[in-house]
Coordinates of C-alpha atoms and ligand atoms in Angstrom, one line a residue:
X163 CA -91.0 -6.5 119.5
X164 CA -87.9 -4.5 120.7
X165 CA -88.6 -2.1 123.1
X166 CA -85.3 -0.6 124.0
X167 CA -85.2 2.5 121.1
X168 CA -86.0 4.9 124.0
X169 CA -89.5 5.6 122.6
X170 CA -93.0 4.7 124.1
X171 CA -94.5 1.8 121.8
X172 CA -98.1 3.6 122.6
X173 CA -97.2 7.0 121.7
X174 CA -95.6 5.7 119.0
X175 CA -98.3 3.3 117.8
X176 CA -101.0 5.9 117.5
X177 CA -98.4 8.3 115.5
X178 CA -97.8 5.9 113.2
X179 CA -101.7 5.2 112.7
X180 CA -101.8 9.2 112.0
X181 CA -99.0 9.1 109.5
X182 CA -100.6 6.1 107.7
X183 CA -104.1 8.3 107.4
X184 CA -101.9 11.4 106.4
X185 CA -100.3 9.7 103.7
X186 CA -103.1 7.8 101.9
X187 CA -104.9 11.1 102.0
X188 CA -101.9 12.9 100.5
X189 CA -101.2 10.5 97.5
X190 CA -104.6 9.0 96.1
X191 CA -103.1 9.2 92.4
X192 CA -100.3 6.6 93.9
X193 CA -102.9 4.7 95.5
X194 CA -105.0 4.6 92.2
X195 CA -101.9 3.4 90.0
X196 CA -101.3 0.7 92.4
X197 CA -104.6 -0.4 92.7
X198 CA -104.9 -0.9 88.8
X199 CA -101.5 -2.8 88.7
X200 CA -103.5 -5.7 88.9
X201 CA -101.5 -7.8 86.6
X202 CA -98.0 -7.3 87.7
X203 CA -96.9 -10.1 91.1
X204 CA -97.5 -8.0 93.9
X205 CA -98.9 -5.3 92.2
X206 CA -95.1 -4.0 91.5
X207 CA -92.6 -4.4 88.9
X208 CA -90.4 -6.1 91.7
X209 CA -92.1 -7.4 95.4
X210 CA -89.5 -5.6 97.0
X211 CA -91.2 -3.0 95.8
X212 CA -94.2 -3.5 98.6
X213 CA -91.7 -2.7 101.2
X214 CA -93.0 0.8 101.8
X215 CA -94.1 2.2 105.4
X216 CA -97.0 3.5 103.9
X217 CA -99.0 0.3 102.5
X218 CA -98.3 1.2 98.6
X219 CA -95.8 2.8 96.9
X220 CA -95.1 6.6 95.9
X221 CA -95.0 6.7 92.4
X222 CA -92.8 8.8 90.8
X223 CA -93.5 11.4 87.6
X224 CA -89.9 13.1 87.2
X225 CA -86.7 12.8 88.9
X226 CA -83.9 15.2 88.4
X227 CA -80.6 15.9 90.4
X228 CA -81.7 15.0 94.4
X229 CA -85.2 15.6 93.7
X230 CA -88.0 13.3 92.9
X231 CA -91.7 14.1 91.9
X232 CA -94.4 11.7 92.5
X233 CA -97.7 11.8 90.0
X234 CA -99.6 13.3 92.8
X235 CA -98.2 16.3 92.2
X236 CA -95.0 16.3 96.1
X237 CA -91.9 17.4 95.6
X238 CA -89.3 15.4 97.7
X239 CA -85.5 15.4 98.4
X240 CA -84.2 12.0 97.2
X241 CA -81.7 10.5 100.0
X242 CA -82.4 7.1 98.9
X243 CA -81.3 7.8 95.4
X244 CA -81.8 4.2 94.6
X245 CA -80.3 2.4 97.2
X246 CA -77.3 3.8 95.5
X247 CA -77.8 3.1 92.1
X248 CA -78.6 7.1 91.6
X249 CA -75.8 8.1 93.6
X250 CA -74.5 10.4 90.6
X251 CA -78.2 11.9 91.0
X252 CA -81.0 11.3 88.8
X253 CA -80.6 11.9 85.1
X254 CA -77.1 13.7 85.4
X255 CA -77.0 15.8 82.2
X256 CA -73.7 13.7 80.8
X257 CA -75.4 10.5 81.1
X258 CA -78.6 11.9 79.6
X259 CA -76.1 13.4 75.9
X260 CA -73.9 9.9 76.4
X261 CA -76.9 7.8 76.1
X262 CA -79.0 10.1 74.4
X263 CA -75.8 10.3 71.5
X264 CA -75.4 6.5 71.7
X265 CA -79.1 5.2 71.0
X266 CA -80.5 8.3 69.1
X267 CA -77.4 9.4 67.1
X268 CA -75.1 6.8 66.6
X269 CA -77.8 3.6 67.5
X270 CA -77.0 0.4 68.4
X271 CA -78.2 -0.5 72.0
X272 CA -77.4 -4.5 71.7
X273 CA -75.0 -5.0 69.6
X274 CA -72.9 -8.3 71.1
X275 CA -70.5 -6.0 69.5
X276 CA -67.4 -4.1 71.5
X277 CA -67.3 0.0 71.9
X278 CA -64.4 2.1 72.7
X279 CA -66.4 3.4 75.7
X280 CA -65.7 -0.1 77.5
X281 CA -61.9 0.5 76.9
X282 CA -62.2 4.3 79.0
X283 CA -64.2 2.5 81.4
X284 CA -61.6 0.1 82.3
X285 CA -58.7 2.1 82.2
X286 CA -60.6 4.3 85.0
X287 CA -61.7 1.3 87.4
X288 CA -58.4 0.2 86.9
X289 CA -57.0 3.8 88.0
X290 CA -59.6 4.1 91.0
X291 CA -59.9 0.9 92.3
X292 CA -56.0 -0.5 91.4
X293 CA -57.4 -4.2 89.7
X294 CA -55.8 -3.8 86.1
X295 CA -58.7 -6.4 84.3
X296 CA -62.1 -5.4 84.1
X297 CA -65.0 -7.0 83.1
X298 CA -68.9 -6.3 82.7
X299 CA -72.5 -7.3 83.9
X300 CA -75.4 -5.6 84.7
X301 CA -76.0 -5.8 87.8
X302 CA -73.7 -5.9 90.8
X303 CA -75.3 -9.2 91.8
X304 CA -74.1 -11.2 88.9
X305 CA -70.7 -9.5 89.0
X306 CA -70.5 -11.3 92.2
X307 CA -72.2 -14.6 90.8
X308 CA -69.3 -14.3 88.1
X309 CA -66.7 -13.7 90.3
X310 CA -67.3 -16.7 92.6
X311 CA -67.5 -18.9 89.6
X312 CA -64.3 -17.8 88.0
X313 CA -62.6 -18.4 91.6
X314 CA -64.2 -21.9 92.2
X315 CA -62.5 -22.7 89.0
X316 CA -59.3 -21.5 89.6
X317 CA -59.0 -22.2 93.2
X318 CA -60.4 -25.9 93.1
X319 CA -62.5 -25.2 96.1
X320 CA -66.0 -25.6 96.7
X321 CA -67.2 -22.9 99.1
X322 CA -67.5 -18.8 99.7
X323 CA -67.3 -17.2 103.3
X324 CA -69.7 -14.1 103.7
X325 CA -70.4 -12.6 107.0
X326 CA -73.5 -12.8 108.9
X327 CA -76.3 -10.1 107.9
X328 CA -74.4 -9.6 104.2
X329 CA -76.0 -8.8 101.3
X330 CA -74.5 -9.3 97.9
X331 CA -77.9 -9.4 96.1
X332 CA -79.9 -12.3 95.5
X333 CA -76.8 -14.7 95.1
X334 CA -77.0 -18.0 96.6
X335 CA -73.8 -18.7 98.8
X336 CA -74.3 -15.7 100.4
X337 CA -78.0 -16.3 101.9
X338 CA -76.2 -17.4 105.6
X339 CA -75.9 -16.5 109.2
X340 CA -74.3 -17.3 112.2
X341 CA -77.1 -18.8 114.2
X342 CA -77.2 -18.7 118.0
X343 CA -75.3 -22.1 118.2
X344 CA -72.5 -20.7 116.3
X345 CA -72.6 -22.1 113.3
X346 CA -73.8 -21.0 110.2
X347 CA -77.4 -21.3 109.5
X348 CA -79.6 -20.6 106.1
X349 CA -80.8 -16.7 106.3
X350 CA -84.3 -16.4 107.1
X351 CA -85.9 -15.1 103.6
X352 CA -83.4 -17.5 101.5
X353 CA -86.5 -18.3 99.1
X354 CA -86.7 -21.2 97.1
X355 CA -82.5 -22.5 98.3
X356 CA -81.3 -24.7 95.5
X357 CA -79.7 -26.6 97.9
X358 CA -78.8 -26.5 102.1
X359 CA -76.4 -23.4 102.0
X360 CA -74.0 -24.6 104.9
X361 CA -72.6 -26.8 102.2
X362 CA -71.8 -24.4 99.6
X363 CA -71.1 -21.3 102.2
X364 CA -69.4 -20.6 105.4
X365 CA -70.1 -17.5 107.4
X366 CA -67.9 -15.2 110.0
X367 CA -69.2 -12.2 112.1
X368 CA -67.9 -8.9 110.4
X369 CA -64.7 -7.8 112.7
X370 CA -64.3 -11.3 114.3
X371 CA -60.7 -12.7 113.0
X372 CA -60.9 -15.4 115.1
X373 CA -64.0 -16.6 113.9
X374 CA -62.9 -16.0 110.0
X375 CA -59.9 -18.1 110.4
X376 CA -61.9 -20.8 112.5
X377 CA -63.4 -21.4 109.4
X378 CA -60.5 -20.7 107.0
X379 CA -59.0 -23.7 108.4
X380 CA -60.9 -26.0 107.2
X381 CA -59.3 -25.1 103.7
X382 CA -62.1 -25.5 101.4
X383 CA -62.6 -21.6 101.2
X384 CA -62.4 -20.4 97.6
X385 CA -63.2 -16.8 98.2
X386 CA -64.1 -14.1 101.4
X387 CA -66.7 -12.2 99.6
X388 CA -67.7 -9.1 101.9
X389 CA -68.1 -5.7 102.1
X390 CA -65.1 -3.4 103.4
X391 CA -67.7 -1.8 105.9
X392 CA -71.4 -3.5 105.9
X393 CA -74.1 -1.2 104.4
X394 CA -77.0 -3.5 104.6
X395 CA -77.1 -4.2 108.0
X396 CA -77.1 -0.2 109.1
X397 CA -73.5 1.0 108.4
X398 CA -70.8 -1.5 110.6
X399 CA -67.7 0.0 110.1
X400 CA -63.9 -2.0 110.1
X401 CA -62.6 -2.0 114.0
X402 CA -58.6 -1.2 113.4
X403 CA -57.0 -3.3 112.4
X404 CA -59.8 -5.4 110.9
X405 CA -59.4 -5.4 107.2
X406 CA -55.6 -6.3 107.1
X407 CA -56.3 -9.0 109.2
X408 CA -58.9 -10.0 106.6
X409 CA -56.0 -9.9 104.1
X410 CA -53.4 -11.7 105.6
X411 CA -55.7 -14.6 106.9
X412 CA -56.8 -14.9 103.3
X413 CA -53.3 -14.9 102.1
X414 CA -52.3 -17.6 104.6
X415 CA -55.1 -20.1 104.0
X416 CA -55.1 -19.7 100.4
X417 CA -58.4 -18.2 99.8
X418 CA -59.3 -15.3 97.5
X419 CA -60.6 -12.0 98.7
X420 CA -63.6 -10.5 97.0
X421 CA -64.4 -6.9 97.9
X422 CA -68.0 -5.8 97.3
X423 CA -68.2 -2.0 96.6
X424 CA -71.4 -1.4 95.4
X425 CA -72.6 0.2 98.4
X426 CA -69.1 1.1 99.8
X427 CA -68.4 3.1 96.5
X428 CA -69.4 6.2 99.0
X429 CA -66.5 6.1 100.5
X430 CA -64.4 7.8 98.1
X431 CA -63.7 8.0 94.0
X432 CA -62.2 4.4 94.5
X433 CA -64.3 3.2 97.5
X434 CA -63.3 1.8 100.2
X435 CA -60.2 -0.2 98.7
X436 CA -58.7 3.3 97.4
X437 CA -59.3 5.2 100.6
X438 CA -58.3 2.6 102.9
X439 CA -55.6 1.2 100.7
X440 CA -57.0 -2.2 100.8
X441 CA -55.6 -5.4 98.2
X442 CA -58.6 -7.4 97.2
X443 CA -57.9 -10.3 94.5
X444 CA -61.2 -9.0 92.9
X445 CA -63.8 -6.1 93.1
X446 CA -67.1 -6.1 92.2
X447 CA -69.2 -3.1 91.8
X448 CA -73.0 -1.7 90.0
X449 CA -75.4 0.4 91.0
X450 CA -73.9 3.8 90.6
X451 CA -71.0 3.3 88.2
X452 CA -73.5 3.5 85.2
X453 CA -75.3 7.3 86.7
X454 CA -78.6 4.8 86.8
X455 CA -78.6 3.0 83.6
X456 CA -77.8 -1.1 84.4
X457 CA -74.4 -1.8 84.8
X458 CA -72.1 -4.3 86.8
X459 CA -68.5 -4.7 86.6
X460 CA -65.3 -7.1 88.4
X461 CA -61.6 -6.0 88.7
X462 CA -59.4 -9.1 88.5
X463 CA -55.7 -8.8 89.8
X464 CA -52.6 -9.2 86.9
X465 CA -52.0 -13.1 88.9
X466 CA -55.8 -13.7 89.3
X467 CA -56.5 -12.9 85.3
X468 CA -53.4 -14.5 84.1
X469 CA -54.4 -17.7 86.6
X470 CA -57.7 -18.1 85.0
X471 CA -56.7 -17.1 81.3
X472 CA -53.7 -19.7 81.6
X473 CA -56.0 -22.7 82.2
X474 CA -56.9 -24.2 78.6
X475 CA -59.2 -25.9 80.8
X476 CA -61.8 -23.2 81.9
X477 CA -64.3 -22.3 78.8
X478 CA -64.3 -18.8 79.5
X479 CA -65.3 -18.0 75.7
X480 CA -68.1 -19.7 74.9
X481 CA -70.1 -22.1 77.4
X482 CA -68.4 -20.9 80.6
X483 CA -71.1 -19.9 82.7
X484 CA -69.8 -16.7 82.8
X485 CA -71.9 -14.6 80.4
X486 CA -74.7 -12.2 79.4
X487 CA -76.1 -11.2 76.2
X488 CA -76.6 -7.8 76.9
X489 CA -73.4 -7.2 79.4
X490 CA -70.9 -4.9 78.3
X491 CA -73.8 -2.9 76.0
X492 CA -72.8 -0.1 74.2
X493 CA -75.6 2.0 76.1
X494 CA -74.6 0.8 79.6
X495 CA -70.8 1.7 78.9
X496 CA -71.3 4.8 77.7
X497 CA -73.3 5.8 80.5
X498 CA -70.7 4.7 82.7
X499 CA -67.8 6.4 81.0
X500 CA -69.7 9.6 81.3
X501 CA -70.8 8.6 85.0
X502 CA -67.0 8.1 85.6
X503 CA -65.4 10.8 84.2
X504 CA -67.6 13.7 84.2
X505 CA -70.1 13.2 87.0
X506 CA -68.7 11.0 90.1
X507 CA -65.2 13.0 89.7
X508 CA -62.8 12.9 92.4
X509 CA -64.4 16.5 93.1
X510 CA -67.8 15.3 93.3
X511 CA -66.7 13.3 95.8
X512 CA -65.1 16.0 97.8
X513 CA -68.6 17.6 98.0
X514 CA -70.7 14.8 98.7
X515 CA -68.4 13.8 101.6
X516 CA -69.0 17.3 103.3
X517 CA -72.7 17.5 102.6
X518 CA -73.0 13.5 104.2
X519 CA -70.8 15.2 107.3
X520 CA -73.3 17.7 107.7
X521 CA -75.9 15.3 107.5
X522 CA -74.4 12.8 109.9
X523 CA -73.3 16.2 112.4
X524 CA -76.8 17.5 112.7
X525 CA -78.6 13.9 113.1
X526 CA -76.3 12.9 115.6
X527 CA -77.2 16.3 117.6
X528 CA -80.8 15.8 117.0
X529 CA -80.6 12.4 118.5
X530 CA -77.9 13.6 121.5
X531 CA -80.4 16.8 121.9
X532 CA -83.5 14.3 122.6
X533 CA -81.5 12.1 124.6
X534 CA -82.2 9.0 123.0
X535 CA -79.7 5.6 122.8
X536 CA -79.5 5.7 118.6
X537 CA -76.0 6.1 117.5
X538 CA -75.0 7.8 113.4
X539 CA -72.3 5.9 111.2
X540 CA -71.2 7.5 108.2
X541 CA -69.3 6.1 105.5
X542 CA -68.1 9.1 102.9
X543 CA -70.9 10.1 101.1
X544 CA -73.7 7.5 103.5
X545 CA -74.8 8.3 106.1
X546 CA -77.0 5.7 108.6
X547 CA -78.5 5.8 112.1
X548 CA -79.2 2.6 113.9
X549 CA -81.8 2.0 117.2
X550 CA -78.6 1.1 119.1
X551 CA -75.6 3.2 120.8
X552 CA -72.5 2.1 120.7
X553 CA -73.1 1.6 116.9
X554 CA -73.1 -2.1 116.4
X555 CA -69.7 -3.8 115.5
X556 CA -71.2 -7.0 113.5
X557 CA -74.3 -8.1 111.6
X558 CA -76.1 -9.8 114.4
X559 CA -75.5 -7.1 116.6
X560 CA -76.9 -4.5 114.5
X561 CA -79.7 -7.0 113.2
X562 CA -80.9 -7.2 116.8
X563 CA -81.0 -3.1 117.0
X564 CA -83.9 -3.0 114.7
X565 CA -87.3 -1.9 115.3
X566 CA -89.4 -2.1 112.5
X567 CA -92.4 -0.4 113.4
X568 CA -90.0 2.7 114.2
X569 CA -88.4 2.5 111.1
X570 CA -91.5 2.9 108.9
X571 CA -92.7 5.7 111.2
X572 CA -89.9 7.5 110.8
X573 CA -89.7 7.1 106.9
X574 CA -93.9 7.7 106.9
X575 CA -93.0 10.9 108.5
X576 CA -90.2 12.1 106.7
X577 CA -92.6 11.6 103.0
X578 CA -95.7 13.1 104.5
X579 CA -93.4 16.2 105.0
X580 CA -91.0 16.0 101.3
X581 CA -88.0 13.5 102.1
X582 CA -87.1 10.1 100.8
X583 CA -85.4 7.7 102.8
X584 CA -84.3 4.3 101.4
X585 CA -87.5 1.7 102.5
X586 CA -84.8 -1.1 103.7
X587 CA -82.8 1.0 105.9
X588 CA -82.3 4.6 107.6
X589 CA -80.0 5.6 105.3
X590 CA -79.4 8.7 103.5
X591 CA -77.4 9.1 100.3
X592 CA -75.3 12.2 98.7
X593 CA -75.2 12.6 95.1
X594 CA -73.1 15.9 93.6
X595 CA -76.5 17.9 93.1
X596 CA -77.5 17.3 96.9
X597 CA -76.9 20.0 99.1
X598 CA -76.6 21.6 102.3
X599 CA -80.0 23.1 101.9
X600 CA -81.2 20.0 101.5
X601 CA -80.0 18.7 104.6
X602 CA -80.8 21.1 106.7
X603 CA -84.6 20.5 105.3
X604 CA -84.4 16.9 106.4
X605 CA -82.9 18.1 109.9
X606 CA -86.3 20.5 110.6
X607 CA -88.3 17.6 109.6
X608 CA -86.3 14.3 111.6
X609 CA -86.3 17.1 114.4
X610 CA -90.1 17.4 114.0
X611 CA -90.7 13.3 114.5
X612 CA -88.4 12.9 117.2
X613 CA -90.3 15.7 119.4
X614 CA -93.5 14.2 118.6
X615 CA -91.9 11.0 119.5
X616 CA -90.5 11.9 122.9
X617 CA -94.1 14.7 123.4
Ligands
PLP59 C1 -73.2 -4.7 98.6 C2 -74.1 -5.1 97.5 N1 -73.7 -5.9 96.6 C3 -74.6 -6.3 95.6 C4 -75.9 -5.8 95.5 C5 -76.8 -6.2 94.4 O1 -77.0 -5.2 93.6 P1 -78.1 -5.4 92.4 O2 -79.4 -5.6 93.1 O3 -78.1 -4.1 91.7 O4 -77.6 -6.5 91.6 C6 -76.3 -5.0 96.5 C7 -77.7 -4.5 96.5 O5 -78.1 -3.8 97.4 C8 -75.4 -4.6 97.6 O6 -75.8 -3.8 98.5

């Protein structure tokens, strides 16, 4: 168990044993529903679901804007909006009259059938994120499954580089890490590997050139797929210099670049590739482009999509392998359009930045005021603090900074006392209807646990 988070493992211990006892007592309603969810696999529509600090999940009535209501009746200021997939809030009003006009006025849910929506869609990824060629799925995870398919195709080669401590969702190349030899190793948790993943994937620390074109050179590299910043790992940012190295070692060695912004979408109205003028072959984003209703999508550049659309070859139209019945729905695209255009606005963005800088400020001088060795990344509107200080510079570095028992503390503390945090990290989220107020609430309350922390 670490032990270097600058807090006393008894103290904390019997604070966390409090919190536990406070937080059954407050939510017996969530404990009830739980208890009767006797036929769903864990008791949860998804077992990721049972990862919450407080031995069962709160169970939520009504969500609106940044706030979330659970069935027992607590109010709470949502900063895990999702994991990201409410980052436009929940239930923004123009998603609510898009989808609401597209099922109960004009109908037609699943219709294997084009919209216009999907047009206005494209022609604003393509202004934001600079790929021209768009394409839908709906969930970031199989946008990325797509993605690598299509560029095993075209590129003739057999394997994806990730870096260690990624996540992409649950897609199979990217389930390695580099191990303590070195080399890359399968992730601990890769359930159920369809086959050994060091021979379908190679893996590189985040902000370690040498060690991405160590394995470049072997030149069976298809595609980098990776993050622009890593988000699932605490927040690692790009050292300078980083990213164009990324770019051109990719160009040299022939190998696609994939970025991921379905978390790094915070960092601006075109994520991280917009705001750090960055030229990835393809992009692949979900989660908050569809204002919480399912979406994925993949930007493919004009010498990527003419590449793959000039091989009579590749079946991309009717047994491909790239496909889904229900991608590209009429109800998922017109959710996004209004997501896009009317809610995660260039000015929304503007806003959620400041409020996430006022977040980070005021958690950094909580930690600074109590003197402990945690260091605050932020990454627009995300905002993450990590057990470690300097802020970790790769995956294994920051996976070593955690302290799990800490973690769920902090989280059990924050929802006895009305504030959501997202269960798999310390991370808080912006959305355009979270504000200062807001923050400043979570500031009294982090303040709170880390004096009863320190006594
Ligand atoms: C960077 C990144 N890509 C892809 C995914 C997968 O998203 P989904 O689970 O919505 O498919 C996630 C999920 O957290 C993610 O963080």
């Amino acid at each position: 168990m670490p032990t270097d988070s600058g807090v006393d493992r008894a103290r904390l211990a019997s604070l966390h044993d409090r919190e536990r006892a406070t937080y059954a007592q407050r939510h017996p309603r969530s404990a009830d529903a739980y208890g009767k969810a006797g036929h769903l696999f864990g008791r949860v529509p998804m077992t990721w679901m049972n990862k919450t600090a407080g031995g069962f999940p709160v169970y939520v009535d009504r969500a609106r804007g940044a706030w979330v209501t659970d069935i027992d009746g607590h109010e709470y200021v949502d900063f895990c909006l999702g994991d990201t997939g409410a980052m436009a809030g929940h239930s923004p009003a123009p998603v609510v009259e898009a989808v609401t006009r597209r099922l109960a006025d004009l109908g037609g849910a699943s219709t294997m059938l084009p919209t216009e929506d999907a047009s206005v869609v494209g022609d604003e990824l393509a202004r934001r994120f600079g790929l021209p060629y768009w394409s839908f799925a709906l969930t970031a995870t199989d946008a990325n499954r797509w993605a690598i398919r299509l560029l095993r195709a075209v590129s003739g080669r057999s394997k994806i580089l990730v870096n260690s401590y990624c996540y992409h969702g649950s897609v199979d190349e990217s389930l390695i890490v580099v191990g303590p030899s070195g080399a890359g190793v399968s992730r601990e948790g890769n359930v159920g590997a369809p086959t050994d993943v060091t021979t379908t994937s190679r893996v590189a620390e985040f902000n370690d050139l040498a060690g991405l074109e160590r394995e470049l050179a072997h030149g069976d590299v298809a595609a980098v797929l990776m993050e622009p910043a890593l988000t699932n790992i605490g927040i690692v940012l790009p050292t300078p210099g980083y990213l164009a190295g990324v770019r051109a070692l990719t160009r040299e060695y022939g190998t696609y670049l994939i970025n991921d912004e379905t978390h790094t979408f915070s960092a601006g109205p075109g994520g991280a590739t917009a705001a750090w003028d960055l030229q990835p072959d393809v992009l692949t984003i979900g989660k908050a482009i569809g204002g919480g209703i399912p979406v994925g999508a993949y930007g493919l550049s004009a010498a990527l999509a003419d590449a793959l659309l000039g091989r009579a070859d590749l079946d991309l139209v009717d047994m491909g392998g790239v496909g889904g019945t229900l991608a590209g729905n009429p109800v998922s695209m017109a959710a996004t359009r209004a997501t896009l255009t009317e809610v995660l606005t260039d000015d929304a963005f503007a806003g959620m930045i400041a409020t996430a800088t006022a977040f980070a400020d005021g958690v950094r001088k909580l930690i600074e005021g109590h003197g402990l060795p945690w260091s605050v990344s932020q990454l627009g509107a995300r905002v993450e603090y990590r057990f470690a200080n300097p802020a970790p510079l790769n995956g294994t570095e920051s996976a070593a900074s955690a302290d799990g028992d800490l973690e769920d503390f902090l989280h059990l503390y924050l929802a006895n006392r009305g504030i959501l945090l997202t269960p798999f990290h310390n991370m808080a989220l912006m959305s355009p209807a979270t504000t200062v107020d807001d923050v400043d609430r979570h500031h009294e309350v982090f303040g709170a646990a880390l004096s009863s922390l320190l006594g």
